[in-house]
Amino acid sequence: MIDNLTKKFPSAWEQLRDGGKETVFNFCNEYKDFLDSGKTERESSDEIIKQAKDKGYISFEDVISKGSFKAGDKIYAENKGKGVALFVIGQDSLEKGMKIVGSHIDTPRLDLKAQPLYQDGELALLKTHYYGGIKKYQWVAIPLALHGVIFNKKGEKINIVIGEDENDPVFYITDLLPHLAKEQMDKKMGEGIIGESLNVLIGSIPYNGEKEKDDAIKLNVLKLLNEKYGIVEEDFTVAELEIVPAGKARDVGIDRSMVAAHGHDDRVCAFASLKAVLEIEEPKQTVVGLFVDKEEVGSLGNTGMESMFFENVVAELLNLEGVTSHLGIRRAMANSKVLSGDVTAGFDPNYPDVSDKRNTPYIGKGVTITKYTGSRGKSSSNDANAEFLSEIRDIFNEADVSWQVGELGKVDEGGGGTIAYILANKGAEVVDCGTPMLSMHAPIELISKIDLYNTYKAYKAFYQG
Ligand code: MN
Ligand code: MN
């Protein structure tokens, strides 16, 4: 009796049953493949749709042209190639609300500017503008890859991935040698590398060996790009090209318990919810896996969570159900329950001072429930209702999910936000629930395999509960 009075959050590894580790490791091998096949929001969106189609999902457009759907149907709605909503239609009307896990598939990186290519100091370089909250000094002197789309003058979209195959070249941003870095090293860390110096090396051989010719090195780069992709310099103005770290996701630790990779934030929660939603059959209430873009830059624009995309899709489905009143969509949103699947900062023994040790998530203790985010007095936070938290706790305990609670950092140390508040503003019950991680927003981030697995278990239990 006396033992039940206190609550400790044990290591999730300790809670694994026989054979459990192999299941976890196999699951994470699939996750690593998912990461390697999707290093941009477009690639992740394509991968999600591919996996959904393999499981029998049909497109939203097909449903609209058919004019009807029924309980048990699986539908995917794509948002401009950068976001997806996966629906498993329930027996209840959509008006009764949905169970949604929402995550984001954009990730901090460097985007090429509209006129990126130039020559300076016998080198050809690409100008970038960083996307999301990065520490700029982390992006120099590491191998980089180029991913994205560019349109040629015929209006054809060309997909580009350079730097991922081991036979590919990579790209690179230089840093100053320590010998000459006295002034740089005296600067604050945030100023040592500035945004305008994040210029990516792309070549150094002059066209036809004619060094004297104006911008011959830039010209040679354009010639090579033209030969391979049929593009010209003007086409950079109609492109979305992203610089990300080159290379694949890797196991970390002699026990292989962790994964280092680009873009865990937030593809780890995206993958967990994808796997969970793909396993749901014939639910009572409609189940949704929602994958959005632009979270890292404020969720704005027509592919961000603030856009009307998701509601428009649900409104169209309601219309096919015969619910034509505009109240239908409002009811559907207000009656919904949402896990906002996003990463949170785990306790880092190298930086213990930024966390409240008693209220921080720990790597290896499972999926994290975060009642509120925000900063400086919970500002801008969705503060989940205790009633909903109670429901979630019951579901997780019932399903043997290893879960913990935690805040992102100490009071007044900083803070963060997710898409939680956006759905909560529509009246849905929402709580942040995702994977703890280390080195968030670094080019290569770190998670624990057991935390990913429990994130998946949590989402699946939520969908089933
Ligand atoms: Mn995130
Ligand atoms: Mn983030």
PDB file of N, CA and C in Angstrom, residues 296-365:
ATOM      1  N   GLU A 296       8.194  24.871 -38.084  1.00  0.00           N
ATOM      2  CA  GLU A 296       9.432  25.493 -37.602  1.00  0.00           C
ATOM      3  C   GLU A 296       9.489  26.997 -37.877  1.00  0.00           C
ATOM      4  N   VAL A 297       8.594  27.480 -38.715  1.00  0.00           N
ATOM      5  CA  VAL A 297       8.596  28.924 -39.004  1.00  0.00           C
ATOM      6  C   VAL A 297       7.244  29.567 -38.665  1.00  0.00           C
ATOM      7  N   GLY A 298       6.500  28.945 -37.752  1.00  0.00           N
ATOM      8  CA  GLY A 298       5.298  29.600 -37.254  1.00  0.00           C
ATOM      9  C   GLY A 298       3.984  29.056 -37.779  1.00  0.00           C
ATOM     10  N   SER A 299       4.026  27.940 -38.521  1.00  0.00           N
ATOM     11  CA  SER A 299       2.805  27.244 -38.980  1.00  0.00           C
ATOM     12  C   SER A 299       1.942  28.059 -39.936  1.00  0.00           C
ATOM     13  N   LEU A 300       2.506  29.108 -40.540  1.00  0.00           N
ATOM     14  CA  LEU A 300       1.724  29.929 -41.468  1.00  0.00           C
ATOM     15  C   LEU A 300       1.819  29.394 -42.899  1.00  0.00           C
ATOM     16  N   GLY A 301       1.088  30.050 -43.811  1.00  0.00           N
ATOM     17  CA  GLY A 301       1.104  29.620 -45.213  1.00  0.00           C
ATOM     18  C   GLY A 301       0.165  28.453 -45.453  1.00  0.00           C
ATOM     19  N   ASN A 302      -0.060  28.136 -46.738  1.00  0.00           N
ATOM     20  CA  ASN A 302      -1.112  27.164 -47.044  1.00  0.00           C
ATOM     21  C   ASN A 302      -0.723  25.706 -46.802  1.00  0.00           C
ATOM     22  N   THR A 303       0.504  25.463 -46.336  1.00  0.00           N
ATOM     23  CA  THR A 303       0.863  24.097 -45.941  1.00  0.00           C
ATOM     24  C   THR A 303       1.118  23.987 -44.429  1.00  0.00           C
ATOM     25  N   GLY A 304       0.952  25.098 -43.719  1.00  0.00           N
ATOM     26  CA  GLY A 304       1.125  25.079 -42.269  1.00  0.00           C
ATOM     27  C   GLY A 304      -0.172  24.729 -41.550  1.00  0.00           C
ATOM     28  N   MET A 305      -0.066  24.480 -40.243  1.00  0.00           N
ATOM     29  CA  MET A 305      -1.249  24.073 -39.471  1.00  0.00           C
ATOM     30  C   MET A 305      -2.293  25.177 -39.401  1.00  0.00           C
ATOM     31  N   GLU A 306      -1.854  26.440 -39.494  1.00  0.00           N
ATOM     32  CA  GLU A 306      -2.818  27.547 -39.439  1.00  0.00           C
ATOM     33  C   GLU A 306      -3.697  27.619 -40.699  1.00  0.00           C
ATOM     34  N   SER A 307      -3.310  26.915 -41.749  1.00  0.00           N
ATOM     35  CA  SER A 307      -4.082  27.011 -42.993  1.00  0.00           C
ATOM     36  C   SER A 307      -5.418  26.281 -42.869  1.00  0.00           C
ATOM     37  N   MET A 308      -6.272  26.502 -43.851  1.00  0.00           N
ATOM     38  CA  MET A 308      -7.603  25.891 -43.845  1.00  0.00           C
ATOM     39  C   MET A 308      -7.594  24.468 -44.404  1.00  0.00           C
ATOM     40  N   PHE A 309      -6.435  23.987 -44.840  1.00  0.00           N
ATOM     41  CA  PHE A 309      -6.391  22.707 -45.545  1.00  0.00           C
ATOM     42  C   PHE A 309      -7.174  21.603 -44.835  1.00  0.00           C
ATOM     43  N   PHE A 310      -6.816  21.342 -43.592  1.00  0.00           N
ATOM     44  CA  PHE A 310      -7.414  20.196 -42.903  1.00  0.00           C
ATOM     45  C   PHE A 310      -8.926  20.370 -42.746  1.00  0.00           C
ATOM     46  N   GLU A 311      -9.318  21.570 -42.324  1.00  0.00           N
ATOM     47  CA  GLU A 311     -10.761  21.801 -42.156  1.00  0.00           C
ATOM     48  C   GLU A 311     -11.512  21.709 -43.476  1.00  0.00           C
ATOM     49  N   ASN A 312     -10.888  22.191 -44.547  1.00  0.00           N
ATOM     50  CA  ASN A 312     -11.538  22.095 -45.861  1.00  0.00           C
ATOM     51  C   ASN A 312     -11.766  20.641 -46.257  1.00  0.00           C
ATOM     52  N   VAL A 313     -10.770  19.801 -45.998  1.00  0.00           N
ATOM     53  CA  VAL A 313     -10.910  18.380 -46.330  1.00  0.00           C
ATOM     54  C   VAL A 313     -12.044  17.768 -45.506  1.00  0.00           C
ATOM     55  N   VAL A 314     -12.038  18.066 -44.198  1.00  0.00           N
ATOM     56  CA  VAL A 314     -13.089  17.497 -43.336  1.00  0.00           C
ATOM     57  C   VAL A 314     -14.466  18.028 -43.754  1.00  0.00           C
ATOM     58  N   ALA A 315     -14.516  19.322 -44.131  1.00  0.00           N
ATOM     59  CA  ALA A 315     -15.794  19.900 -44.569  1.00  0.00           C
ATOM     60  C   ALA A 315     -16.310  19.199 -45.830  1.00  0.00           C
ATOM     61  N   GLU A 316     -15.397  18.894 -46.747  1.00  0.00           N
ATOM     62  CA  GLU A 316     -15.794  18.173 -47.970  1.00  0.00           C
ATOM     63  C   GLU A 316     -16.321  16.774 -47.631  1.00  0.00           C
ATOM     64  N   LEU A 317     -15.648  16.115 -46.687  1.00  0.00           N
ATOM     65  CA  LEU A 317     -16.103  14.768 -46.296  1.00  0.00           C
ATOM     66  C   LEU A 317     -17.465  14.849 -45.608  1.00  0.00           C
ATOM     67  N   LEU A 318     -17.637  15.871 -44.752  1.00  0.00           N
ATOM     68  CA  LEU A 318     -18.936  16.074 -44.102  1.00  0.00           C
ATOM     69  C   LEU A 318     -20.026  16.279 -45.143  1.00  0.00           C
ATOM     70  N   ASN A 319     -19.681  17.035 -46.168  1.00  0.00           N
ATOM     71  CA  ASN A 319     -20.633  17.298 -47.242  1.00  0.00           C
ATOM     72  C   ASN A 319     -21.096  15.986 -47.891  1.00  0.00           C
ATOM     73  N   LEU A 320     -20.145  15.066 -48.090  1.00  0.00           N
ATOM     74  CA  LEU A 320     -20.503  13.764 -48.663  1.00  0.00           C
ATOM     75  C   LEU A 320     -21.343  12.936 -47.688  1.00  0.00           C
ATOM     76  N   GLU A 321     -21.164  13.210 -46.394  1.00  0.00           N
ATOM     77  CA  GLU A 321     -22.004  12.538 -45.388  1.00  0.00           C
ATOM     78  C   GLU A 321     -23.413  13.122 -45.366  1.00  0.00           C
ATOM     79  N   GLY A 322     -23.590  14.253 -46.065  1.00  0.00           N
ATOM     80  CA  GLY A 322     -24.889  14.919 -46.047  1.00  0.00           C
ATOM     81  C   GLY A 322     -24.985  16.037 -45.028  1.00  0.00           C
ATOM     82  N   VAL A 323     -23.868  16.334 -44.354  1.00  0.00           N
ATOM     83  CA  VAL A 323     -23.855  17.442 -43.389  1.00  0.00           C
ATOM     84  C   VAL A 323     -23.419  18.695 -44.142  1.00  0.00           C
ATOM     85  N   THR A 324     -24.372  19.512 -44.525  1.00  0.00           N
ATOM     86  CA  THR A 324     -24.036  20.668 -45.355  1.00  0.00           C
ATOM     87  C   THR A 324     -23.964  21.964 -44.562  1.00  0.00           C
ATOM     88  N   SER A 325     -24.495  21.957 -43.338  1.00  0.00           N
ATOM     89  CA  SER A 325     -24.418  23.174 -42.523  1.00  0.00           C
ATOM     90  C   SER A 325     -22.968  23.472 -42.172  1.00  0.00           C
ATOM     91  N   HIS A 326     -22.632  24.778 -42.133  1.00  0.00           N
ATOM     92  CA  HIS A 326     -21.270  25.138 -41.750  1.00  0.00           C
ATOM     93  C   HIS A 326     -20.991  24.794 -40.296  1.00  0.00           C
ATOM     94  N   LEU A 327     -22.043  24.481 -39.559  1.00  0.00           N
ATOM     95  CA  LEU A 327     -21.837  24.059 -38.168  1.00  0.00           C
ATOM     96  C   LEU A 327     -21.153  22.697 -38.083  1.00  0.00           C
ATOM     97  N   GLY A 328     -21.309  21.911 -39.156  1.00  0.00           N
ATOM     98  CA  GLY A 328     -20.753  20.551 -39.149  1.00  0.00           C
ATOM     99  C   GLY A 328     -19.262  20.539 -38.870  1.00  0.00           C
ATOM    100  N   ILE A 329     -18.532  21.381 -39.591  1.00  0.00           N
ATOM    101  CA  ILE A 329     -17.074  21.377 -39.436  1.00  0.00           C
ATOM    102  C   ILE A 329     -16.687  21.897 -38.060  1.00  0.00           C
ATOM    103  N   ARG A 330     -17.446  22.879 -37.575  1.00  0.00           N
ATOM    104  CA  ARG A 330     -17.144  23.399 -36.227  1.00  0.00           C
ATOM    105  C   ARG A 330     -17.343  22.320 -35.175  1.00  0.00           C
ATOM    106  N   ARG A 331     -18.420  21.560 -35.343  1.00  0.00           N
ATOM    107  CA  ARG A 331     -18.682  20.474 -34.380  1.00  0.00           C
ATOM    108  C   ARG A 331     -17.598  19.412 -34.486  1.00  0.00           C
ATOM    109  N   ALA A 332     -17.228  19.093 -35.723  1.00  0.00           N
ATOM    110  CA  ALA A 332     -16.209  18.054 -35.918  1.00  0.00           C
ATOM    111  C   ALA A 332     -14.911  18.434 -35.205  1.00  0.00           C
ATOM    112  N   MET A 333     -14.518  19.692 -35.328  1.00  0.00           N
ATOM    113  CA  MET A 333     -13.270  20.124 -34.690  1.00  0.00           C
ATOM    114  C   MET A 333     -13.420  20.179 -33.166  1.00  0.00           C
ATOM    115  N   ALA A 334     -14.530  20.749 -32.710  1.00  0.00           N
ATOM    116  CA  ALA A 334     -14.718  20.916 -31.263  1.00  0.00           C
ATOM    117  C   ALA A 334     -14.868  19.576 -30.544  1.00  0.00           C
ATOM    118  N   ASN A 335     -15.361  18.573 -31.253  1.00  0.00           N
ATOM    119  CA  ASN A 335     -15.527  17.256 -30.631  1.00  0.00           C
ATOM    120  C   ASN A 335     -14.291  16.368 -30.767  1.00  0.00           C
ATOM    121  N   SER A 336     -13.252  16.904 -31.345  1.00  0.00           N
ATOM    122  CA  SER A 336     -12.069  16.077 -31.600  1.00  0.00           C
ATOM    123  C   SER A 336     -11.135  16.034 -30.406  1.00  0.00           C
ATOM    124  N   LYS A 337     -10.332  14.971 -30.398  1.00  0.00           N
ATOM    125  CA  LYS A 337      -9.281  14.822 -29.391  1.00  0.00           C
ATOM    126  C   LYS A 337      -7.963  14.675 -30.121  1.00  0.00           C
ATOM    127  N   VAL A 338      -6.968  15.360 -29.612  1.00  0.00           N
ATOM    128  CA  VAL A 338      -5.722  15.469 -30.361  1.00  0.00           C
ATOM    129  C   VAL A 338      -4.512  15.206 -29.477  1.00  0.00           C
ATOM    130  N   LEU A 339      -3.613  14.377 -29.977  1.00  0.00           N
ATOM    131  CA  LEU A 339      -2.262  14.365 -29.426  1.00  0.00           C
ATOM    132  C   LEU A 339      -1.406  15.186 -30.387  1.00  0.00           C
ATOM    133  N   SER A 340      -0.828  16.258 -29.863  1.00  0.00           N
ATOM    134  CA  SER A 340       0.088  17.053 -30.657  1.00  0.00           C
ATOM    135  C   SER A 340       1.450  16.382 -30.542  1.00  0.00           C
ATOM    136  N   GLY A 341       1.814  15.677 -31.606  1.00  0.00           N
ATOM    137  CA  GLY A 341       3.035  14.862 -31.566  1.00  0.00           C
ATOM    138  C   GLY A 341       4.237  15.692 -31.947  1.00  0.00           C
ATOM    139  N   ASP A 342       4.984  16.109 -30.963  1.00  0.00           N
ATOM    140  CA  ASP A 342       6.207  16.847 -31.271  1.00  0.00           C
ATOM    141  C   ASP A 342       7.257  16.493 -30.228  1.00  0.00           C
ATOM    142  N   VAL A 343       8.494  16.708 -30.598  1.00  0.00           N
ATOM    143  CA  VAL A 343       9.593  16.353 -29.699  1.00  0.00           C
ATOM    144  C   VAL A 343       9.683  17.349 -28.547  1.00  0.00           C
ATOM    145  N   THR A 344      10.339  16.911 -27.482  1.00  0.00           N
ATOM    146  CA  THR A 344      10.634  17.819 -26.384  1.00  0.00           C
ATOM    147  C   THR A 344      12.079  17.595 -25.963  1.00  0.00           C
ATOM    148  N   ALA A 345      12.601  18.527 -25.171  1.00  0.00           N
ATOM    149  CA  ALA A 345      14.020  18.461 -24.806  1.00  0.00           C
ATOM    150  C   ALA A 345      14.218  17.541 -23.616  1.00  0.00           C
ATOM    151  N   GLY A 346      15.017  16.503 -23.791  1.00  0.00           N
ATOM    152  CA  GLY A 346      15.370  15.619 -22.693  1.00  0.00           C
ATOM    153  C   GLY A 346      16.450  16.249 -21.817  1.00  0.00           C
ATOM    154  N   PHE A 347      16.602  15.684 -20.623  1.00  0.00           N
ATOM    155  CA  PHE A 347      17.659  16.158 -19.718  1.00  0.00           C
ATOM    156  C   PHE A 347      19.021  15.836 -20.320  1.00  0.00           C
ATOM    157  N   ASP A 348      19.890  16.827 -20.354  1.00  0.00           N
ATOM    158  CA  ASP A 348      21.225  16.633 -20.930  1.00  0.00           C
ATOM    159  C   ASP A 348      22.253  16.827 -19.824  1.00  0.00           C
ATOM    160  N   PRO A 349      22.952  15.757 -19.431  1.00  0.00           N
ATOM    161  CA  PRO A 349      23.908  15.870 -18.321  1.00  0.00           C
ATOM    162  C   PRO A 349      25.039  16.861 -18.607  1.00  0.00           C
ATOM    163  N   ASN A 350      25.256  17.186 -19.881  1.00  0.00           N
ATOM    164  CA  ASN A 350      26.259  18.209 -20.194  1.00  0.00           C
ATOM    165  C   ASN A 350      25.754  19.618 -19.924  1.00  0.00           C
ATOM    166  N   TYR A 351      24.448  19.758 -19.876  1.00  0.00           N
ATOM    167  CA  TYR A 351      23.841  21.086 -19.655  1.00  0.00           C
ATOM    168  C   TYR A 351      22.728  20.989 -18.625  1.00  0.00           C
ATOM    169  N   PRO A 352      23.066  20.547 -17.403  1.00  0.00           N
ATOM    170  CA  PRO A 352      22.005  20.286 -16.409  1.00  0.00           C
ATOM    171  C   PRO A 352      21.282  21.548 -15.950  1.00  0.00           C
ATOM    172  N   ASP A 353      21.931  22.690 -16.110  1.00  0.00           N
ATOM    173  CA  ASP A 353      21.393  23.908 -15.499  1.00  0.00           C
ATOM    174  C   ASP A 353      20.147  24.467 -16.175  1.00  0.00           C
ATOM    175  N   VAL A 354      19.848  24.004 -17.400  1.00  0.00           N
ATOM    176  CA  VAL A 354      18.688  24.580 -18.088  1.00  0.00           C
ATOM    177  C   VAL A 354      17.394  23.832 -17.775  1.00  0.00           C
ATOM    178  N   SER A 355      17.499  22.712 -17.051  1.00  0.00           N
ATOM    179  CA  SER A 355      16.303  21.912 -16.761  1.00  0.00           C
ATOM    180  C   SER A 355      15.995  21.911 -15.278  1.00  0.00           C
ATOM    181  N   ASP A 356      14.720  21.718 -14.954  1.00  0.00           N
ATOM    182  CA  ASP A 356      14.320  21.396 -13.586  1.00  0.00           C
ATOM    183  C   ASP A 356      14.357  19.879 -13.503  1.00  0.00           C
ATOM    184  N   LYS A 357      15.358  19.356 -12.803  1.00  0.00           N
ATOM    185  CA  LYS A 357      15.572  17.898 -12.773  1.00  0.00           C
ATOM    186  C   LYS A 357      14.321  17.108 -12.404  1.00  0.00           C
ATOM    187  N   ARG A 358      13.430  17.722 -11.648  1.00  0.00           N
ATOM    188  CA  ARG A 358      12.224  17.012 -11.196  1.00  0.00           C
ATOM    189  C   ARG A 358      11.089  17.095 -12.209  1.00  0.00           C
ATOM    190  N   ASN A 359      11.242  17.920 -13.207  1.00  0.00           N
ATOM    191  CA  ASN A 359      10.154  18.083 -14.175  1.00  0.00           C
ATOM    192  C   ASN A 359      10.650  18.089 -15.612  1.00  0.00           C
ATOM    193  N   THR A 360      11.772  17.412 -15.826  1.00  0.00           N
ATOM    194  CA  THR A 360      12.277  17.313 -17.187  1.00  0.00           C
ATOM    195  C   THR A 360      12.058  15.893 -17.695  1.00  0.00           C
ATOM    196  N   PRO A 361      11.803  15.739 -18.983  1.00  0.00           N
ATOM    197  CA  PRO A 361      11.813  14.377 -19.525  1.00  0.00           C
ATOM    198  C   PRO A 361      13.251  13.843 -19.574  1.00  0.00           C
ATOM    199  N   TYR A 362      13.377  12.550 -19.511  1.00  0.00           N
ATOM    200  CA  TYR A 362      14.688  11.905 -19.626  1.00  0.00           C
ATOM    201  C   TYR A 362      14.702  10.992 -20.839  1.00  0.00           C
ATOM    202  N   ILE A 363      15.837  10.952 -21.513  1.00  0.00           N
ATOM    203  CA  ILE A 363      16.033  10.004 -22.598  1.00  0.00           C
ATOM    204  C   ILE A 363      15.918   8.594 -22.028  1.00  0.00           C
ATOM    205  N   GLY A 364      15.092   7.763 -22.654  1.00  0.00           N
ATOM    206  CA  GLY A 364      14.995   6.377 -22.212  1.00  0.00           C
ATOM    207  C   GLY A 364      13.871   6.104 -21.221  1.00  0.00           C
ATOM    208  N   LYS A 365      13.089   7.144 -20.899  1.00  0.00           N
ATOM    209  CA  LYS A 365      11.973   6.894 -19.980  1.00  0.00           C
ATOM    210  C   LYS A 365      10.622   6.870 -20.690  1.00  0.00           C
TER     211      LYS A 365
END
